[in-house]
């Protein structure tokens, strides 16, 4: 098989991490084109690869020398760029959220199925070492029946939300902390525990003088179909490094993951187990865990195309995450009413 020729669309913050994934597979993939509406950004990234520069994503997609399109655009452009890539018969790696609505997300998914190209969502959550170990622990049954699952994703987006570009603009991003961080937690819960049953959501906007139009804090809680309660919190106003936390409480033990803690993953056997036990195979790496999960996500997609097999991330689970986000916004808009998912 020839090397997969990659075109990256969107040369912003996340682009160098995707690029690093391709760079680690020099025999399988090669970045040949970069597009950004800001030509200077595209040129800067392209210089690393000697890649062609585009400022119009449709022109990059039409390039016959591009086999795989990697879409790293603001949320409102995911749908048109994804559909254009699939129409052109290109393999597609698409950043989260799949789209701004569940209907659009499913349309992308179905078109990819119909077209027969390789498609997935860049959901790095699936490649975070602590969650890979969590899956083994949960599936082994050692926690007993799961009663409560909590996630918390703290970040600080003060600068981005007050910028003049699309961050903080509802029509470009579809919302704030909920649609931006929600895909990770809702994908994680769907992957590890299955479907959601019902939820209620509360959102707020604390950065009121920043020009931001979107919520910078969100809380979503409810029931999973497996019978466990869940509680997911998202904030853009935390004065801590970007991190993630997962707590899984079962009838025979609990698992706590916190990327800022040392050790980051611990098992507790019962209420008298104050020490807990560190989960093997999960290193303390507060600066690297996110980066390496993105590199691994890109490498898995390239390998899946190369080997003609599905990647670890089922894009339908990422579409489902958008459905949960929609239900959460519906609840928040209607005064925290309980919404069936
Ligand atoms: N998996 C993760 O943990 C993670 C982290 C950050 C971002 N993301 C996702 O990645 C995507 C991009 O986020 P980012 O942080 O890189 O944003 P960013 O703002 O840094 O980059 C987006 C880029 O798109 C460019 N752009 C805007 N309109 C364009 C157009 N019409 N044509 C071509 N280029 C255009 C902008 O100039 C900008 O350089 C989003 O979907 C975001 O949710 C995922």
Tab-separated table of C-alpha atoms and ligand atoms in Angstrom:
chain	number	residue	atom	x	y	z
A	1	UNK	CA	0.000	0.000	0.000
A	2	UNK	CA	1.131	3.551	-0.764
A	3	UNK	CA	1.609	6.041	2.055
A	4	UNK	CA	-1.656	7.700	3.094
A	5	UNK	CA	-1.548	11.333	1.986
A	6	UNK	CA	-3.049	13.533	4.696
A	7	UNK	CA	-4.595	16.986	4.427
A	8	UNK	CA	-5.086	18.829	7.724
A	9	UNK	CA	-7.879	21.414	7.785
A	10	UNK	CA	-7.510	23.921	10.626
A	11	UNK	CA	-3.995	24.840	11.771
A	12	UNK	CA	-4.897	25.959	15.299
A	13	UNK	CA	-4.085	24.768	18.789
A	14	UNK	CA	-4.796	21.063	18.293
A	15	UNK	CA	-3.122	20.763	14.875
A	16	UNK	CA	0.494	20.206	16.086
A	17	UNK	CA	-0.709	17.273	18.234
A	18	UNK	CA	-2.400	15.612	15.260
A	19	UNK	CA	0.668	16.389	13.149
A	20	UNK	CA	2.854	14.638	15.745
A	21	UNK	CA	0.753	11.488	15.328
A	22	UNK	CA	1.383	11.437	11.567
A	23	UNK	CA	5.071	12.205	12.106
A	24	UNK	CA	5.347	9.067	14.244
A	25	UNK	CA	4.170	6.940	11.300
A	26	UNK	CA	6.513	8.064	8.496
A	27	UNK	CA	6.163	4.766	6.604
A	28	UNK	CA	2.360	4.806	6.667
A	29	UNK	CA	1.328	8.459	6.400
A	30	UNK	CA	2.548	11.787	5.132
A	31	UNK	CA	1.064	15.248	5.661
A	32	UNK	CA	0.911	16.751	2.162
A	33	UNK	CA	-1.472	19.692	2.605
A	34	UNK	CA	-2.523	22.132	5.332
A	35	UNK	CA	-5.450	24.516	5.191
A	36	UNK	CA	-6.337	27.455	7.370
A	37	UNK	CA	-8.307	30.582	6.516
A	38	UNK	CA	-5.418	32.376	8.218
A	39	UNK	CA	-2.726	31.785	5.592
A	40	UNK	CA	0.157	32.523	7.935
A	41	UNK	CA	-0.964	29.784	10.337
A	42	UNK	CA	-1.262	27.331	7.454
A	43	UNK	CA	2.207	28.290	6.189
A	44	UNK	CA	3.777	27.841	9.637
A	45	UNK	CA	2.396	24.313	9.985
A	46	UNK	CA	3.055	23.391	6.361
A	47	UNK	CA	6.719	24.359	6.688
A	48	UNK	CA	7.266	21.379	9.022
A	49	UNK	CA	6.230	18.957	6.282
A	50	UNK	CA	6.960	20.799	3.049
A	51	UNK	CA	3.187	20.556	2.569
A	52	UNK	CA	0.994	22.510	0.160
A	53	UNK	CA	-0.909	25.453	1.652
A	54	UNK	CA	-4.622	26.125	1.222
A	55	UNK	CA	-6.895	28.786	2.644
A	56	UNK	CA	-10.132	27.197	1.358
A	57	UNK	CA	-10.949	23.786	2.833
A	58	UNK	CA	-12.944	22.803	-0.242
A	59	UNK	CA	-9.841	23.273	-2.403
A	60	UNK	CA	-7.783	21.040	-0.093
A	61	UNK	CA	-10.502	18.386	-0.157
A	62	UNK	CA	-10.581	18.538	-3.975
A	63	UNK	CA	-6.804	17.978	-4.158
A	64	UNK	CA	-6.416	14.544	-5.837
A	65	UNK	CA	-3.131	14.100	-3.948
A	66	UNK	CA	-5.023	14.007	-0.597
A	67	UNK	CA	-6.395	10.620	0.571
A	68	UNK	CA	-7.344	11.454	4.174
A	69	UNK	CA	-8.825	14.689	5.474
A	70	UNK	CA	-8.294	15.583	9.145
A	71	UNK	CA	-10.844	18.228	10.183
A	72	UNK	CA	-9.759	20.475	13.084
A	73	UNK	CA	-12.116	23.380	12.565
A	74	UNK	CA	-14.514	25.422	14.736
A	75	UNK	CA	-17.635	23.393	15.478
A	76	UNK	CA	-19.988	25.013	12.926
A	77	UNK	CA	-17.653	23.900	10.115
A	78	UNK	CA	-17.448	20.229	11.126
A	79	UNK	CA	-20.613	19.309	9.239
A	80	UNK	CA	-19.895	21.052	5.892
A	81	UNK	CA	-16.231	20.018	5.871
A	82	UNK	CA	-17.049	16.407	6.790
A	83	UNK	CA	-19.772	16.119	4.164
A	84	UNK	CA	-17.483	17.647	1.518
A	85	UNK	CA	-14.683	15.201	2.407
A	86	UNK	CA	-17.032	12.211	2.245
A	87	UNK	CA	-18.550	13.420	-1.037
A	88	UNK	CA	-15.026	13.488	-2.428
A	89	UNK	CA	-14.463	9.893	-1.226
A	90	UNK	CA	-11.732	10.856	1.260
A	91	UNK	CA	-11.033	9.047	4.529
A	92	UNK	CA	-12.091	11.289	7.375
A	93	UNK	CA	-10.790	11.990	10.869
A	94	UNK	CA	-13.070	14.564	12.480
A	95	UNK	CA	-12.480	16.430	15.743
A	96	UNK	CA	-15.154	16.377	18.415
A	97	UNK	CA	-18.006	17.199	18.651
A	98	UNK	CA	-19.010	15.281	15.511
A	99	UNK	CA	-21.363	18.146	14.654
A	100	UNK	CA	-23.435	20.801	16.414
A	101	UNK	CA	-26.628	18.683	16.227
A	102	UNK	CA	-27.375	14.973	16.580
A	103	UNK	CA	-29.171	14.990	13.229
A	104	UNK	CA	-26.072	16.325	11.433
A	105	UNK	CA	-23.816	13.928	13.341
A	106	UNK	CA	-25.884	10.934	12.228
A	107	UNK	CA	-25.930	12.220	8.654
A	108	UNK	CA	-22.129	12.285	8.636
A	109	UNK	CA	-22.009	8.798	10.139
A	110	UNK	CA	-24.464	7.345	7.623
A	111	UNK	CA	-22.771	9.003	4.674
A	112	UNK	CA	-19.437	7.532	5.767
A	113	UNK	CA	-21.036	4.075	6.042
A	114	UNK	CA	-22.577	4.475	2.606
A	115	UNK	CA	-19.388	5.800	1.011
A	116	UNK	CA	-17.317	2.996	2.487
A	117	UNK	CA	-14.351	5.188	3.439
A	118	UNK	CA	-12.629	4.985	6.814
A	119	UNK	CA	-14.120	7.459	9.258
A	120	UNK	CA	-13.868	8.177	12.925
A	121	UNK	CA	-13.986	10.964	15.450
A	122	UNK	CA	-10.803	12.210	17.096
A	123	UNK	CA	-12.002	11.218	20.569
A	124	UNK	CA	-8.735	11.041	22.485
A	125	UNK	CA	-10.566	9.877	25.628
A	126	UNK	CA	-10.406	6.321	24.241
A	127	UNK	CA	-6.594	6.455	24.313
A	128	UNK	CA	-6.027	7.917	27.793
A	129	UNK	CA	-4.015	5.262	29.677
A	130	UNK	CA	-5.987	5.696	32.919
A	131	UNK	CA	-9.289	5.072	31.114
A	132	UNK	CA	-7.905	2.030	29.289
A	133	UNK	CA	-7.011	0.570	32.717
A	134	UNK	CA	-10.382	1.699	34.107
A	135	UNK	CA	-12.163	-0.286	31.409
A	136	UNK	CA	-10.297	-3.471	32.409
A	137	UNK	CA	-11.110	-2.939	36.106
A	138	UNK	CA	-14.798	-2.200	35.487
A	139	UNK	CA	-15.261	-5.109	33.047
A	140	UNK	CA	-13.522	-7.493	35.492
A	141	UNK	CA	-16.387	-6.870	37.925
A	142	UNK	CA	-14.060	-6.154	40.849
A	143	UNK	CA	-15.944	-2.959	41.752
A	144	UNK	CA	-19.201	-4.902	42.033
A	145	UNK	CA	-22.381	-3.246	40.845
A	146	UNK	CA	-21.716	0.351	39.769
A	147	UNK	CA	-23.890	2.787	41.713
A	148	UNK	CA	-22.452	6.230	40.897
A	149	UNK	CA	-20.133	7.672	38.238
A	150	UNK	CA	-18.802	11.223	38.346
A	151	UNK	CA	-16.605	13.143	35.897
A	152	UNK	CA	-15.126	16.605	36.252
A	153	UNK	CA	-13.267	18.442	33.481
A	154	UNK	CA	-11.640	21.662	34.673
A	155	UNK	CA	-10.062	24.049	32.169
A	156	UNK	CA	-9.394	27.747	31.862
A	157	UNK	CA	-10.586	29.380	28.649
A	158	UNK	CA	-10.562	32.979	29.861
A	159	UNK	CA	-8.295	34.145	27.012
A	160	UNK	CA	-10.078	32.249	24.252
A	161	UNK	CA	-13.570	33.208	25.405
A	162	UNK	CA	-12.660	36.895	25.384
A	163	UNK	CA	-10.989	36.787	21.965
A	164	UNK	CA	-12.695	38.172	18.876
A	165	UNK	CA	-12.649	34.879	16.984
A	166	UNK	CA	-15.256	32.109	17.141
A	167	UNK	CA	-14.542	30.895	20.680
A	168	UNK	CA	-17.317	32.195	22.882
A	169	UNK	CA	-19.611	32.724	19.890
A	170	UNK	CA	-22.728	30.585	19.977
A	171	UNK	CA	-23.193	30.378	16.209
A	172	UNK	CA	-19.623	29.141	15.704
A	173	UNK	CA	-19.222	26.780	18.653
A	174	UNK	CA	-22.837	25.822	19.423
A	175	UNK	CA	-22.297	26.657	23.078
A	176	UNK	CA	-19.497	26.623	25.630
A	177	UNK	CA	-18.190	24.181	28.221
A	178	UNK	CA	-21.014	21.700	27.628
A	179	UNK	CA	-20.545	21.183	23.893
A	180	UNK	CA	-16.777	21.540	24.077
A	181	UNK	CA	-15.937	19.273	27.051
A	182	UNK	CA	-19.169	17.249	27.127
A	183	UNK	CA	-18.199	15.026	24.157
A	184	UNK	CA	-15.315	13.578	26.204
A	185	UNK	CA	-17.295	12.675	29.347
A	186	UNK	CA	-20.405	11.499	27.523
A	187	UNK	CA	-18.319	9.360	25.159
A	188	UNK	CA	-16.439	7.958	28.192
A	189	UNK	CA	-19.658	7.020	29.992
A	190	UNK	CA	-21.197	5.510	26.841
A	191	UNK	CA	-18.008	3.496	26.201
A	192	UNK	CA	-17.653	2.214	29.771
A	193	UNK	CA	-21.283	1.919	30.937
A	194	UNK	CA	-23.627	2.036	27.931
A	195	UNK	CA	-26.687	4.184	27.271
A	196	UNK	CA	-28.057	7.079	29.302
A	197	UNK	CA	-31.642	7.010	30.587
A	198	UNK	CA	-32.445	10.575	31.663
A	199	UNK	CA	-30.730	13.767	32.777
A	200	UNK	CA	-31.119	17.289	34.087
A	201	UNK	CA	-28.636	20.096	33.402
A	202	UNK	CA	-27.626	23.427	34.871
A	203	UNK	CA	-25.441	25.919	33.003
A	204	UNK	CA	-24.029	29.313	33.940
A	205	UNK	CA	-21.817	32.077	32.546
A	206	UNK	CA	-19.328	33.572	34.984
A	207	UNK	CA	-17.118	35.515	32.483
A	208	UNK	CA	-19.767	38.155	31.914
A	209	UNK	CA	-17.446	41.000	30.842
A	210	UNK	CA	-15.488	38.964	28.329
A	211	UNK	CA	-17.775	39.254	25.289
A	212	UNK	CA	-18.474	35.537	25.569
A	213	UNK	CA	-22.006	34.462	24.654
A	214	UNK	CA	-21.720	30.918	25.955
A	215	UNK	CA	-21.899	28.995	29.214
A	216	UNK	CA	-18.530	28.535	30.910
A	217	UNK	CA	-19.809	26.128	33.558
A	218	UNK	CA	-22.181	23.193	33.234
A	219	UNK	CA	-23.422	20.368	35.432
A	220	UNK	CA	-25.325	17.410	34.079
A	221	UNK	CA	-26.688	14.648	36.261
A	222	UNK	CA	-29.104	11.773	35.870
A	223	UNK	CA	-29.388	8.027	35.466
A	224	UNK	CA	-27.635	5.622	33.143
A	225	UNK	CA	-29.599	2.735	31.641
A	226	UNK	CA	-27.447	0.320	33.718
A	227	UNK	CA	-29.023	1.808	36.866
A	228	UNK	CA	-26.072	3.887	38.051
A	229	UNK	CA	-26.408	7.580	38.806
A	230	UNK	CA	-24.065	9.911	36.929
A	231	UNK	CA	-22.863	13.444	37.522
A	232	UNK	CA	-20.677	15.292	34.976
A	233	UNK	CA	-19.205	18.730	35.651
A	234	UNK	CA	-17.483	21.027	33.169
A	235	UNK	CA	-15.808	24.358	33.841
A	236	UNK	CA	-13.864	26.860	31.750
A	237	UNK	CA	-13.186	29.110	34.749
A	238	UNK	CA	-10.896	26.946	36.892
A	239	UNK	CA	-7.482	28.275	37.888
A	240	UNK	CA	-5.801	24.874	37.495
A	241	UNK	CA	-4.040	23.167	34.605
A	242	UNK	CA	-6.360	21.454	32.117
A	243	UNK	CA	-7.247	18.114	33.648
A	244	UNK	CA	-9.838	15.347	33.939
A	245	UNK	CA	-11.295	13.417	36.824
A	246	UNK	CA	-13.349	10.198	36.839
A	247	UNK	CA	-14.843	8.588	39.937
A	248	UNK	CA	-16.509	5.186	39.722
A	249	UNK	CA	-18.271	3.931	42.860
A	250	UNK	CA	-19.353	0.283	43.080
A	251	UNK	CA	-20.788	-2.010	45.734
A	252	UNK	CA	-17.370	-3.707	46.182
A	253	UNK	CA	-14.925	-0.859	45.694
A	254	UNK	CA	-14.218	2.425	43.977
A	255	UNK	CA	-11.836	3.838	41.403
A	256	UNK	CA	-10.676	7.459	41.441
A	257	UNK	CA	-8.762	8.932	38.501
A	258	UNK	CA	-7.400	12.472	38.630
A	259	UNK	CA	-4.727	13.531	36.136
A	260	UNK	CA	-3.325	16.113	38.590
A	261	UNK	CA	-3.050	13.651	41.504
A	262	UNK	CA	-0.071	11.497	42.433
A	263	UNK	CA	-0.716	8.676	41.722
A	264	UNK	CA	-3.356	9.600	39.132
A	265	UNK	CA	-5.410	6.394	39.469
A	266	UNK	CA	-6.289	4.668	42.756
A	267	UNK	CA	-8.510	1.804	43.811
A	268	UNK	CA	-10.272	1.772	47.167
A	269	UNK	CA	-11.636	-1.532	48.522
A	270	UNK	CA	-14.057	-0.278	51.199
A	271	UNK	CA	-14.789	2.627	53.592
A	272	UNK	CA	-11.848	1.636	55.863
A	273	UNK	CA	-9.292	1.581	53.024
A	274	UNK	CA	-7.742	5.025	53.539
A	275	UNK	CA	-4.549	4.270	51.592
A	276	UNK	CA	-6.032	2.719	48.474
A	277	UNK	CA	-3.840	1.069	45.846
A	278	UNK	CA	-2.311	2.787	42.836
A	279	UNK	CA	-3.498	1.342	39.523
A	280	UNK	CA	-0.562	-0.249	37.721
A	281	UNK	CA	0.333	1.048	34.286
A	282	UNK	CA	-0.924	4.603	34.867
A	283	UNK	CA	1.990	7.034	35.110
A	284	UNK	CA	1.836	10.473	36.723
A	285	UNK	CA	2.094	12.741	33.682
A	286	UNK	CA	-0.051	15.857	34.201
A	287	UNK	CA	1.513	17.624	31.201
A	288	UNK	CA	1.673	14.666	28.806
A	289	UNK	CA	-1.422	12.487	29.274
A	290	UNK	CA	-3.569	14.616	26.952
A	291	UNK	CA	-0.938	15.066	24.254
A	292	UNK	CA	-0.054	11.373	24.086
A	293	UNK	CA	-3.700	10.327	23.925
A	294	UNK	CA	-4.145	12.536	20.847
A	295	UNK	CA	-0.986	11.168	19.221
A	296	UNK	CA	-2.241	7.617	19.876
A	297	UNK	CA	-5.691	8.446	18.490
A	298	UNK	CA	-4.151	9.657	15.214
A	299	UNK	CA	-1.851	6.635	15.012
A	300	UNK	CA	-4.757	4.242	15.579
A	301	UNK	CA	-6.741	5.854	12.774
A	302	UNK	CA	-3.811	5.665	10.350
A	303	UNK	CA	-3.264	2.025	11.325
A	304	UNK	CA	-6.967	1.258	10.882
A	305	UNK	CA	-6.870	2.620	7.319
A	306	UNK	CA	-3.623	0.795	6.646
A	307	UNK	CA	-4.978	-2.496	7.998
A	308	UNK	CA	-8.533	-1.926	6.733
A	309	UNK	CA	-10.098	-2.466	10.160
A	310	UNK	CA	-12.218	-0.214	12.425
A	311	UNK	CA	-10.363	2.076	14.865
A	312	UNK	CA	-10.962	1.748	18.622
A	313	UNK	CA	-13.397	4.675	18.623
A	314	UNK	CA	-16.834	3.797	17.274
A	315	UNK	CA	-17.990	7.095	15.735
A	316	UNK	CA	-21.592	6.146	16.540
A	317	UNK	CA	-20.707	6.491	20.257
A	318	UNK	CA	-19.466	10.018	19.499
A	319	UNK	CA	-22.771	10.778	17.724
A	320	UNK	CA	-24.512	9.503	20.860
A	321	UNK	CA	-22.482	11.977	22.925
A	322	UNK	CA	-23.938	14.789	20.775
A	323	UNK	CA	-27.412	13.424	21.507
A	324	UNK	CA	-26.680	13.637	25.255
A	325	UNK	CA	-25.403	17.213	24.798
A	326	UNK	CA	-28.620	18.173	22.998
A	327	UNK	CA	-30.688	16.666	25.800
A	328	UNK	CA	-28.601	18.597	28.359
A	329	UNK	CA	-29.101	21.919	26.558
A	330	UNK	CA	-32.829	21.177	26.315
A	331	UNK	CA	-32.930	20.587	30.068
A	332	UNK	CA	-30.901	23.718	30.878
A	333	UNK	CA	-33.148	25.859	28.641
A	334	UNK	CA	-36.291	24.519	30.244
A	335	UNK	CA	-35.308	25.287	33.843
A	336	UNK	CA	-33.462	22.004	34.578
A	337	UNK	CA	-36.388	19.766	33.581
A	338	UNK	CA	-35.582	16.025	33.466
A	339	UNK	CA	-35.135	14.987	29.831
A	340	UNK	CA	-35.199	11.398	28.542
A	341	UNK	CA	-32.147	10.617	26.405
B	1	LIG	N1	-9.596	16.353	21.682
B	1	LIG	C1	-9.306	17.415	22.404
B	1	LIG	O1	-8.956	17.298	23.551
B	1	LIG	C2	-9.418	18.775	21.786
B	1	LIG	C3	-8.683	19.842	22.308
B	1	LIG	C4	-8.784	21.088	21.687
B	1	LIG	C5	-9.621	21.245	20.588
B	1	LIG	N2	-10.334	20.193	20.121
B	1	LIG	C6	-11.254	20.356	18.982
B	1	LIG	O2	-10.463	20.627	17.815
B	1	LIG	C7	-11.139	21.554	16.972
B	1	LIG	C8	-10.234	22.756	16.743
B	1	LIG	O3	-9.925	23.320	18.005
B	1	LIG	P1	-8.603	24.210	18.218
B	1	LIG	O4	-8.431	24.303	19.677
B	1	LIG	O5	-7.484	23.739	17.387
B	1	LIG	O6	-9.147	25.605	17.675
B	1	LIG	P2	-8.290	26.820	17.116
B	1	LIG	O7	-9.152	28.002	17.189
B	1	LIG	O8	-6.974	26.897	17.796
B	1	LIG	O9	-8.041	26.403	15.598
B	1	LIG	C9	-9.066	26.389	14.607
B	1	LIG	C10	-8.448	26.876	13.317
B	1	LIG	O10	-9.443	26.839	12.273
B	1	LIG	C11	-9.189	27.955	11.426
B	1	LIG	N3	-10.378	28.244	10.640
B	1	LIG	C12	-11.512	28.881	11.022
B	1	LIG	N4	-12.377	28.963	9.994
B	1	LIG	C13	-11.783	28.326	8.951
B	1	LIG	C14	-12.181	28.063	7.594
B	1	LIG	N5	-13.384	28.457	7.119
B	1	LIG	N6	-11.324	27.399	6.791
B	1	LIG	C15	-10.100	27.012	7.244
B	1	LIG	N7	-9.665	27.258	8.500
B	1	LIG	C16	-10.511	27.894	9.338
B	1	LIG	C17	-8.802	29.070	12.381
B	1	LIG	O11	-8.077	30.107	11.711
B	1	LIG	C18	-7.946	28.328	13.401
B	1	LIG	O12	-6.570	28.355	13.080
B	1	LIG	C19	-12.470	21.860	17.683
B	1	LIG	O13	-13.450	20.996	17.191
B	1	LIG	C20	-12.186	21.529	19.130
B	1	LIG	O14	-13.353	21.174	19.866
B	1	LIG	C21	-10.226	18.961	20.678
